[in-house]
């Protein structure tokens, strides 16, 4: 069975030191019972002593690498809110991320190249975080520059939530070096424009700045009627393109590699018959058919039948800013509402299952 090499990319540590201590614990082990508890205790101990910018843990046949930028104690200070619109702040965050993580990315690239040679199952996990998505975009640019190859050619699975889902999809669909992170940054610029010009209604949601709807988030980003939005246009896709129309594929003559992709949204289990559970649970939007998973695995069902634009809208439907998405009478919101803003745990659980199929 293939080992797992897992890269979790964060959107910056800004305030709380505890935010560096990720909760990716039991999923690191495929064991159950006492073995899982021991694994959890060991990983929790290592997390408490770790640098917020870098975490490397090897547990069994899983190598987990967490990379993040830490903005808590830098001088002069830089703070970026989820809806930052100031261009100078955004550019400062890009520079500080590159300066801070240069050595860490170089080390990660070496480890990743070794994992590829050993035929490990490569997983990329992207956090959500609104405009803070510039951090993983820069990290991805830096990593591809070291590897001299787009990550879409070497990743087996890419998982993301919110802007991490949109950016992860851009990386997965790219065929040229730096194409994925560049498109992610272009989307972030559109998001910045929406935050800058968007009118906030009494419930705090962004809809449009003027009666002409120039900054209405839905048509601007996702398109309307038969007209695709910028993400779809940049990859030559239509509004009718479904996730299932972009299946995983191995590179061959004239055919680019494409990994499995998962965008995490959330809905309420009660609407799916799970009356004993309250709150939101993750719903996985994929470009592949979900394997049968044990009910207690923590991974909920998903779908590959959604249009690409709707999947991107659903994973990033943070209700503070944007309207939710309703499909077949069920409301879907940003995956962060299901405690999956950092989707590492879900991604690891899924990787354990998928690697057996990919062996």
mmCIF file of N, CA, C and O in Angstrom, residues 276-354:
data_model
loop_
_atom_site.group_PDB
_atom_site.id
_atom_site.type_symbol
_atom_site.label_atom_id
_atom_site.label_comp_id
_atom_site.label_asym_id
_atom_site.label_seq_id
_atom_site.Cartn_x
_atom_site.Cartn_y
_atom_site.Cartn_z
ATOM 1 N N UNK A 276 -30.459 12.900 14.979
ATOM 2 C CA UNK A 276 -29.764 12.903 16.257
ATOM 3 C C UNK A 276 -28.598 13.899 16.267
ATOM 4 O O UNK A 276 -27.982 14.119 17.284
ATOM 5 N N UNK A 277 -28.279 14.508 15.119
ATOM 6 C CA UNK A 277 -27.154 15.414 15.042
ATOM 7 C C UNK A 277 -27.666 16.820 14.751
ATOM 8 O O UNK A 277 -28.585 17.001 13.970
ATOM 9 N N UNK A 278 -27.065 17.805 15.402
ATOM 10 C CA UNK A 278 -27.465 19.192 15.155
ATOM 11 C C UNK A 278 -26.297 19.947 14.534
ATOM 12 O O UNK A 278 -25.159 19.499 14.560
ATOM 13 N N UNK A 279 -26.579 21.130 14.009
ATOM 14 C CA UNK A 279 -25.535 21.929 13.396
ATOM 15 C C UNK A 279 -25.222 21.466 11.989
ATOM 16 O O UNK A 279 -25.970 20.708 11.379
ATOM 17 N N UNK A 280 -24.090 21.925 11.476
ATOM 18 C CA UNK A 280 -23.698 21.615 10.104
ATOM 19 C C UNK A 280 -22.724 20.445 10.055
ATOM 20 O O UNK A 280 -21.950 20.227 10.982
ATOM 21 N N UNK A 281 -22.760 19.749 8.937
ATOM 22 C CA UNK A 281 -21.822 18.664 8.680
ATOM 23 C C UNK A 281 -21.237 18.854 7.284
ATOM 24 O O UNK A 281 -21.890 19.423 6.409
ATOM 25 N N UNK A 282 -20.015 18.387 7.059
ATOM 26 C CA UNK A 282 -19.398 18.581 5.743
ATOM 27 C C UNK A 282 -20.085 17.782 4.645
ATOM 28 O O UNK A 282 -20.580 16.682 4.870
ATOM 29 N N UNK A 283 -20.089 18.352 3.451
ATOM 30 C CA UNK A 283 -20.608 17.695 2.257
ATOM 31 C C UNK A 283 -19.538 17.875 1.192
ATOM 32 O O UNK A 283 -19.122 18.997 0.900
ATOM 33 N N UNK A 284 -19.074 16.785 0.622
ATOM 34 C CA UNK A 284 -17.910 16.804 -0.253
ATOM 35 C C UNK A 284 -18.312 16.849 -1.725
ATOM 36 O O UNK A 284 -18.980 15.943 -2.216
ATOM 37 N N UNK A 285 -17.882 17.906 -2.402
ATOM 38 C CA UNK A 285 -18.139 18.065 -3.832
ATOM 39 C C UNK A 285 -16.882 17.649 -4.580
ATOM 40 O O UNK A 285 -15.808 18.231 -4.383
ATOM 41 N N UNK A 286 -16.985 16.631 -5.414
ATOM 42 C CA UNK A 286 -15.806 15.976 -5.969
ATOM 43 C C UNK A 286 -15.881 15.835 -7.488
ATOM 44 O O UNK A 286 -16.959 15.922 -8.078
ATOM 45 N N UNK A 287 -14.730 15.565 -8.098
ATOM 46 C CA UNK A 287 -14.684 15.258 -9.526
ATOM 47 C C UNK A 287 -14.546 13.749 -9.753
ATOM 48 O O UNK A 287 -14.131 13.316 -10.818
ATOM 49 N N UNK A 288 -14.895 12.970 -8.746
ATOM 50 C CA UNK A 288 -14.838 11.511 -8.826
ATOM 51 C C UNK A 288 -15.967 10.931 -7.987
ATOM 52 O O UNK A 288 -16.541 11.609 -7.131
ATOM 53 N N UNK A 289 -16.284 9.691 -8.242
ATOM 54 C CA UNK A 289 -17.328 9.025 -7.464
ATOM 55 C C UNK A 289 -16.785 8.678 -6.086
ATOM 56 O O UNK A 289 -15.730 8.052 -5.966
ATOM 57 N N UNK A 290 -17.504 9.079 -5.064
ATOM 58 C CA UNK A 290 -17.064 8.808 -3.697
ATOM 59 C C UNK A 290 -17.084 7.317 -3.415
ATOM 60 O O UNK A 290 -18.053 6.621 -3.744
ATOM 61 N N UNK A 291 -16.032 6.780 -2.792
ATOM 62 C CA UNK A 291 -16.034 5.369 -2.413
ATOM 63 C C UNK A 291 -16.974 5.139 -1.240
ATOM 64 O O UNK A 291 -17.361 6.073 -0.533
ATOM 65 N N UNK A 292 -17.332 3.905 -1.026
ATOM 66 C CA UNK A 292 -18.141 3.568 0.130
ATOM 67 C C UNK A 292 -17.305 3.743 1.391
ATOM 68 O O UNK A 292 -16.221 3.192 1.519
ATOM 69 N N UNK A 293 -17.781 4.535 2.312
ATOM 70 C CA UNK A 293 -17.061 4.766 3.557
ATOM 71 C C UNK A 293 -17.913 4.318 4.731
ATOM 72 O O UNK A 293 -19.140 4.349 4.679
ATOM 73 N N UNK A 294 -17.242 3.883 5.788
ATOM 74 C CA UNK A 294 -17.974 3.491 6.996
ATOM 75 C C UNK A 294 -18.720 4.693 7.553
ATOM 76 O O UNK A 294 -18.235 5.825 7.513
ATOM 77 N N UNK A 295 -19.883 4.449 8.090
ATOM 78 C CA UNK A 295 -20.723 5.549 8.574
ATOM 79 C C UNK A 295 -20.046 6.311 9.696
ATOM 80 O O UNK A 295 -20.234 7.523 9.851
ATOM 81 N N UNK A 296 -19.200 5.622 10.492
ATOM 82 C CA UNK A 296 -18.559 6.287 11.620
ATOM 83 C C UNK A 296 -17.203 6.883 11.253
ATOM 84 O O UNK A 296 -16.433 7.289 12.108
ATOM 85 N N UNK A 297 -16.892 6.946 9.961
ATOM 86 C CA UNK A 297 -15.592 7.473 9.553
ATOM 87 C C UNK A 297 -15.511 8.984 9.692
ATOM 88 O O UNK A 297 -14.440 9.549 9.679
ATOM 89 N N UNK A 298 -16.650 9.643 9.795
ATOM 90 C CA UNK A 298 -16.651 11.089 9.900
ATOM 91 C C UNK A 298 -16.700 11.790 8.562
ATOM 92 O O UNK A 298 -16.738 13.012 8.497
ATOM 93 N N UNK A 299 -16.662 11.027 7.478
ATOM 94 C CA UNK A 299 -16.735 11.618 6.156
ATOM 95 C C UNK A 299 -18.138 11.452 5.613
ATOM 96 O O UNK A 299 -18.617 10.343 5.435
ATOM 97 N N UNK A 300 -18.810 12.563 5.352
ATOM 98 C CA UNK A 300 -20.185 12.493 4.874
ATOM 99 C C UNK A 300 -20.220 12.248 3.378
ATOM 100 O O UNK A 300 -19.210 12.329 2.686
ATOM 101 N N UNK A 301 -21.381 11.980 2.890
ATOM 102 C CA UNK A 301 -21.564 11.771 1.461
ATOM 103 C C UNK A 301 -21.302 13.063 0.696
ATOM 104 O O UNK A 301 -21.191 14.136 1.274
ATOM 105 N N UNK A 302 -21.211 12.918 -0.616
ATOM 106 C CA UNK A 302 -20.983 14.085 -1.439
ATOM 107 C C UNK A 302 -21.595 13.886 -2.810
ATOM 108 O O UNK A 302 -22.456 13.017 -2.998
ATOM 109 N N UNK A 303 -21.144 14.677 -3.771
ATOM 110 C CA UNK A 303 -21.694 14.588 -5.112
ATOM 111 C C UNK A 303 -20.664 15.063 -6.123
ATOM 112 O O UNK A 303 -19.864 15.963 -5.833
ATOM 113 N N UNK A 304 -20.677 14.454 -7.303
ATOM 114 C CA UNK A 304 -19.833 14.912 -8.409
ATOM 115 C C UNK A 304 -20.688 15.505 -9.526
ATOM 116 O O UNK A 304 -20.178 15.845 -10.589
ATOM 117 N N UNK A 305 -21.992 15.621 -9.274
ATOM 118 C CA UNK A 305 -22.931 16.038 -10.322
ATOM 119 C C UNK A 305 -23.163 17.545 -10.361
ATOM 120 O O UNK A 305 -23.868 18.040 -11.233
ATOM 121 N N UNK A 306 -22.570 18.288 -9.420
ATOM 122 C CA UNK A 306 -22.799 19.728 -9.382
ATOM 123 C C UNK A 306 -22.023 20.439 -10.487
ATOM 124 O O UNK A 306 -20.891 20.050 -10.823
ATOM 125 N N UNK A 307 -22.578 21.527 -11.043
ATOM 126 C CA UNK A 307 -21.788 22.385 -11.938
ATOM 127 C C UNK A 307 -20.593 22.954 -11.178
ATOM 128 O O UNK A 307 -20.681 23.226 -9.969
ATOM 129 N N UNK A 308 -19.497 23.157 -11.873
ATOM 130 C CA UNK A 308 -18.284 23.662 -11.231
ATOM 131 C C UNK A 308 -18.535 25.000 -10.542
ATOM 132 O O UNK A 308 -18.131 25.214 -9.393
ATOM 133 N N UNK A 309 -19.231 25.910 -11.226
ATOM 134 C CA UNK A 309 -19.445 27.240 -10.647
ATOM 135 C C UNK A 309 -20.236 27.160 -9.350
ATOM 136 O O UNK A 309 -19.965 27.887 -8.394
ATOM 137 N N UNK A 310 -21.207 26.245 -9.295
ATOM 138 C CA UNK A 310 -22.046 26.128 -8.106
ATOM 139 C C UNK A 310 -21.269 25.504 -6.951
ATOM 140 O O UNK A 310 -21.468 25.868 -5.782
ATOM 141 N N UNK A 311 -20.360 24.583 -7.272
ATOM 142 C CA UNK A 311 -19.529 23.970 -6.239
ATOM 143 C C UNK A 311 -18.618 25.018 -5.604
ATOM 144 O O UNK A 311 -18.458 25.060 -4.373
ATOM 145 N N UNK A 312 -18.030 25.891 -6.435
ATOM 146 C CA UNK A 312 -17.171 26.949 -5.916
ATOM 147 C C UNK A 312 -17.983 27.928 -5.072
ATOM 148 O O UNK A 312 -17.550 28.370 -4.008
ATOM 149 N N UNK A 313 -19.183 28.243 -5.519
ATOM 150 C CA UNK A 313 -20.040 29.160 -4.765
ATOM 151 C C UNK A 313 -20.410 28.556 -3.410
ATOM 152 O O UNK A 313 -20.397 29.248 -2.387
ATOM 153 N N UNK A 314 -20.712 27.262 -3.387
ATOM 154 C CA UNK A 314 -21.162 26.620 -2.151
ATOM 155 C C UNK A 314 -20.038 26.513 -1.123
ATOM 156 O O UNK A 314 -20.254 26.766 0.069
ATOM 157 N N UNK A 315 -18.842 26.145 -1.573
ATOM 158 C CA UNK A 315 -17.753 25.984 -0.601
ATOM 159 C C UNK A 315 -17.377 27.316 0.036
ATOM 160 O O UNK A 315 -16.864 27.360 1.155
ATOM 161 N N UNK A 316 -17.643 28.428 -0.678
ATOM 162 C CA UNK A 316 -17.248 29.749 -0.174
ATOM 163 C C UNK A 316 -18.433 30.595 0.280
ATOM 164 O O UNK A 316 -18.308 31.809 0.440
ATOM 165 N N UNK A 317 -19.578 29.971 0.520
ATOM 166 C CA UNK A 317 -20.781 30.717 0.901
ATOM 167 C C UNK A 317 -20.774 31.032 2.400
ATOM 168 O O UNK A 317 -21.571 30.496 3.181
ATOM 169 N N UNK A 318 -19.852 31.907 2.786
ATOM 170 C CA UNK A 318 -19.779 32.354 4.177
ATOM 171 C C UNK A 318 -20.959 33.284 4.433
ATOM 172 O O UNK A 318 -21.019 34.384 3.873
ATOM 173 N N UNK A 319 -21.871 32.868 5.267
ATOM 174 C CA UNK A 319 -23.140 33.583 5.402
ATOM 175 C C UNK A 319 -22.989 34.996 5.946
ATOM 176 O O UNK A 319 -23.886 35.814 5.798
ATOM 177 N N UNK A 320 -21.849 35.295 6.558
ATOM 178 C CA UNK A 320 -21.626 36.662 7.029
ATOM 179 C C UNK A 320 -21.573 37.624 5.852
ATOM 180 O O UNK A 320 -21.958 38.791 5.954
ATOM 181 N N UNK A 321 -21.094 37.100 4.715
ATOM 182 C CA UNK A 321 -20.895 37.954 3.549
ATOM 183 C C UNK A 321 -21.745 37.569 2.339
ATOM 184 O O UNK A 321 -22.236 38.429 1.619
ATOM 185 N N UNK A 322 -21.861 36.284 2.078
ATOM 186 C CA UNK A 322 -22.472 35.830 0.834
ATOM 187 C C UNK A 322 -23.684 34.942 1.086
ATOM 188 O O UNK A 322 -23.747 34.237 2.105
ATOM 189 N N UNK A 323 -24.629 34.933 0.173
ATOM 190 C CA UNK A 323 -25.819 34.095 0.350
ATOM 191 C C UNK A 323 -25.476 32.616 0.253
ATOM 192 O O UNK A 323 -24.518 32.220 -0.410
ATOM 193 N N UNK A 324 -26.251 31.812 0.940
ATOM 194 C CA UNK A 324 -26.069 30.364 0.873
ATOM 195 C C UNK A 324 -26.546 29.847 -0.487
ATOM 196 O O UNK A 324 -27.134 30.581 -1.279
ATOM 197 N N UNK A 325 -26.274 28.579 -0.741
ATOM 198 C CA UNK A 325 -26.666 27.940 -2.000
ATOM 199 C C UNK A 325 -27.716 26.879 -1.682
ATOM 200 O O UNK A 325 -27.534 26.075 -0.772
ATOM 201 N N UNK A 326 -28.818 26.881 -2.412
ATOM 202 C CA UNK A 326 -29.869 25.889 -2.189
ATOM 203 C C UNK A 326 -29.944 24.959 -3.390
ATOM 204 O O UNK A 326 -30.100 25.398 -4.533
ATOM 205 N N UNK A 327 -29.804 23.673 -3.132
ATOM 206 C CA UNK A 327 -29.885 22.636 -4.163
ATOM 207 C C UNK A 327 -30.869 21.573 -3.692
ATOM 208 O O UNK A 327 -30.713 21.022 -2.599
ATOM 209 N N UNK A 328 -31.900 21.327 -4.497
ATOM 210 C CA UNK A 328 -32.931 20.340 -4.142
ATOM 211 C C UNK A 328 -33.521 20.610 -2.770
ATOM 212 O O UNK A 328 -33.779 19.681 -1.982
ATOM 213 N N UNK A 329 -33.710 21.892 -2.463
ATOM 214 C CA UNK A 329 -34.353 22.267 -1.210
ATOM 215 C C UNK A 329 -33.446 22.233 0.006
ATOM 216 O O UNK A 329 -33.896 22.489 1.128
ATOM 217 N N UNK A 330 -32.153 21.937 -0.173
ATOM 218 C CA UNK A 330 -31.212 21.867 0.944
ATOM 219 C C UNK A 330 -30.242 23.038 0.858
ATOM 220 O O UNK A 330 -29.706 23.344 -0.207
ATOM 221 N N UNK A 331 -30.024 23.706 1.992
ATOM 222 C CA UNK A 331 -29.132 24.854 2.039
ATOM 223 C C UNK A 331 -27.690 24.401 2.264
ATOM 224 O O UNK A 331 -27.406 23.583 3.142
ATOM 225 N N UNK A 332 -26.781 24.964 1.472
ATOM 226 C CA UNK A 332 -25.351 24.679 1.614
ATOM 227 C C UNK A 332 -24.608 25.978 1.900
ATOM 228 O O UNK A 332 -24.898 27.020 1.316
ATOM 229 N N UNK A 333 -23.626 25.894 2.806
ATOM 230 C CA UNK A 333 -22.852 27.069 3.194
ATOM 231 C C UNK A 333 -21.363 26.724 3.190
ATOM 232 O O UNK A 333 -20.966 25.582 2.946
ATOM 233 N N UNK A 334 -20.559 27.735 3.469
ATOM 234 C CA UNK A 334 -19.109 27.571 3.554
ATOM 235 C C UNK A 334 -18.751 26.368 4.441
ATOM 236 O O UNK A 334 -19.312 26.190 5.513
ATOM 237 N N UNK A 335 -17.780 25.567 3.980
ATOM 238 C CA UNK A 335 -17.383 24.376 4.740
ATOM 239 C C UNK A 335 -16.874 24.678 6.129
ATOM 240 O O UNK A 335 -16.838 23.787 6.993
ATOM 241 N N UNK A 336 -16.471 25.930 6.395
ATOM 242 C CA UNK A 336 -15.999 26.293 7.730
ATOM 243 C C UNK A 336 -17.093 26.130 8.781
ATOM 244 O O UNK A 336 -16.804 25.923 9.958
ATOM 245 N N UNK A 337 -18.363 26.205 8.366
ATOM 246 C CA UNK A 337 -19.468 26.040 9.306
ATOM 247 C C UNK A 337 -19.536 24.609 9.840
ATOM 248 O O UNK A 337 -20.197 24.352 10.837
ATOM 249 N N UNK A 338 -18.861 23.686 9.174
ATOM 250 C CA UNK A 338 -18.805 22.294 9.645
ATOM 251 C C UNK A 338 -17.452 22.007 10.290
ATOM 252 O O UNK A 338 -16.982 20.867 10.301
ATOM 253 N N UNK A 339 -16.821 23.052 10.831
ATOM 254 C CA UNK A 339 -15.515 22.934 11.480
ATOM 255 C C UNK A 339 -14.466 22.361 10.537
ATOM 256 O O UNK A 339 -13.570 21.642 10.956
ATOM 257 N N UNK A 340 -14.585 22.699 9.252
ATOM 258 C CA UNK A 340 -13.641 22.185 8.261
ATOM 259 C C UNK A 340 -12.921 23.315 7.539
ATOM 260 O O UNK A 340 -12.558 23.176 6.380
ATOM 261 N N UNK A 341 -12.726 24.458 8.235
ATOM 262 C CA UNK A 341 -11.976 25.525 7.591
ATOM 263 C C UNK A 341 -10.560 25.046 7.270
ATOM 264 O O UNK A 341 -10.003 25.371 6.235
ATOM 265 N N UNK A 342 -9.977 24.290 8.184
ATOM 266 C CA UNK A 342 -8.770 23.516 7.881
ATOM 267 C C UNK A 342 -9.253 22.099 7.595
ATOM 268 O O UNK A 342 -9.625 21.363 8.513
ATOM 269 N N UNK A 343 -9.284 21.691 6.321
ATOM 270 C CA UNK A 343 -9.902 20.404 5.974
ATOM 271 C C UNK A 343 -8.983 19.209 6.123
ATOM 272 O O UNK A 343 -9.261 18.126 5.604
ATOM 273 N N UNK A 344 -7.883 19.353 6.864
ATOM 274 C CA UNK A 344 -6.886 18.288 6.945
ATOM 275 C C UNK A 344 -7.451 16.963 7.435
ATOM 276 O O UNK A 344 -7.142 15.904 6.885
ATOM 277 N N UNK A 345 -8.257 17.013 8.478
ATOM 278 C CA UNK A 345 -8.734 15.751 9.049
ATOM 279 C C UNK A 345 -9.596 14.988 8.043
ATOM 280 O O UNK A 345 -9.426 13.786 7.841
ATOM 281 N N UNK A 346 -10.515 15.697 7.387
ATOM 282 C CA UNK A 346 -11.338 15.053 6.367
ATOM 283 C C UNK A 346 -10.477 14.526 5.222
ATOM 284 O O UNK A 346 -10.680 13.417 4.725
ATOM 285 N N UNK A 347 -9.508 15.331 4.808
ATOM 286 C CA UNK A 347 -8.656 14.944 3.690
ATOM 287 C C UNK A 347 -7.837 13.703 4.020
ATOM 288 O O UNK A 347 -7.649 12.819 3.169
ATOM 289 N N UNK A 348 -7.360 13.607 5.257
ATOM 290 C CA UNK A 348 -6.585 12.437 5.658
ATOM 291 C C UNK A 348 -7.447 11.180 5.706
ATOM 292 O O UNK A 348 -7.030 10.103 5.282
ATOM 293 N N UNK A 349 -8.643 11.331 6.218
ATOM 294 C CA UNK A 349 -9.555 10.189 6.253
ATOM 295 C C UNK A 349 -9.845 9.692 4.844
ATOM 296 O O UNK A 349 -9.870 8.482 4.581
ATOM 297 N N UNK A 350 -10.059 10.620 3.948
ATOM 298 C CA UNK A 350 -10.347 10.256 2.565
ATOM 299 C C UNK A 350 -9.115 9.634 1.893
ATOM 300 O O UNK A 350 -9.229 8.669 1.138
ATOM 301 N N UNK A 351 -7.950 10.189 2.193
ATOM 302 C CA UNK A 351 -6.712 9.675 1.595
ATOM 303 C C UNK A 351 -6.463 8.227 1.987
ATOM 304 O O UNK A 351 -5.989 7.421 1.186
ATOM 305 N N UNK A 352 -6.777 7.863 3.240
ATOM 306 C CA UNK A 352 -6.604 6.482 3.684
ATOM 307 C C UNK A 352 -7.405 5.514 2.817
ATOM 308 O O UNK A 352 -6.971 4.397 2.539
ATOM 309 N N UNK A 353 -8.577 5.944 2.392
ATOM 310 C CA UNK A 353 -9.428 5.088 1.569
ATOM 311 C C UNK A 353 -8.971 5.104 0.111
ATOM 312 O O UNK A 353 -8.836 4.061 -0.526
ATOM 313 N N UNK A 354 -8.719 6.293 -0.412
ATOM 314 C CA UNK A 354 -8.399 6.437 -1.831
ATOM 315 C C UNK A 354 -7.060 5.814 -2.210
ATOM 316 O O UNK A 354 -6.898 5.337 -3.336
#
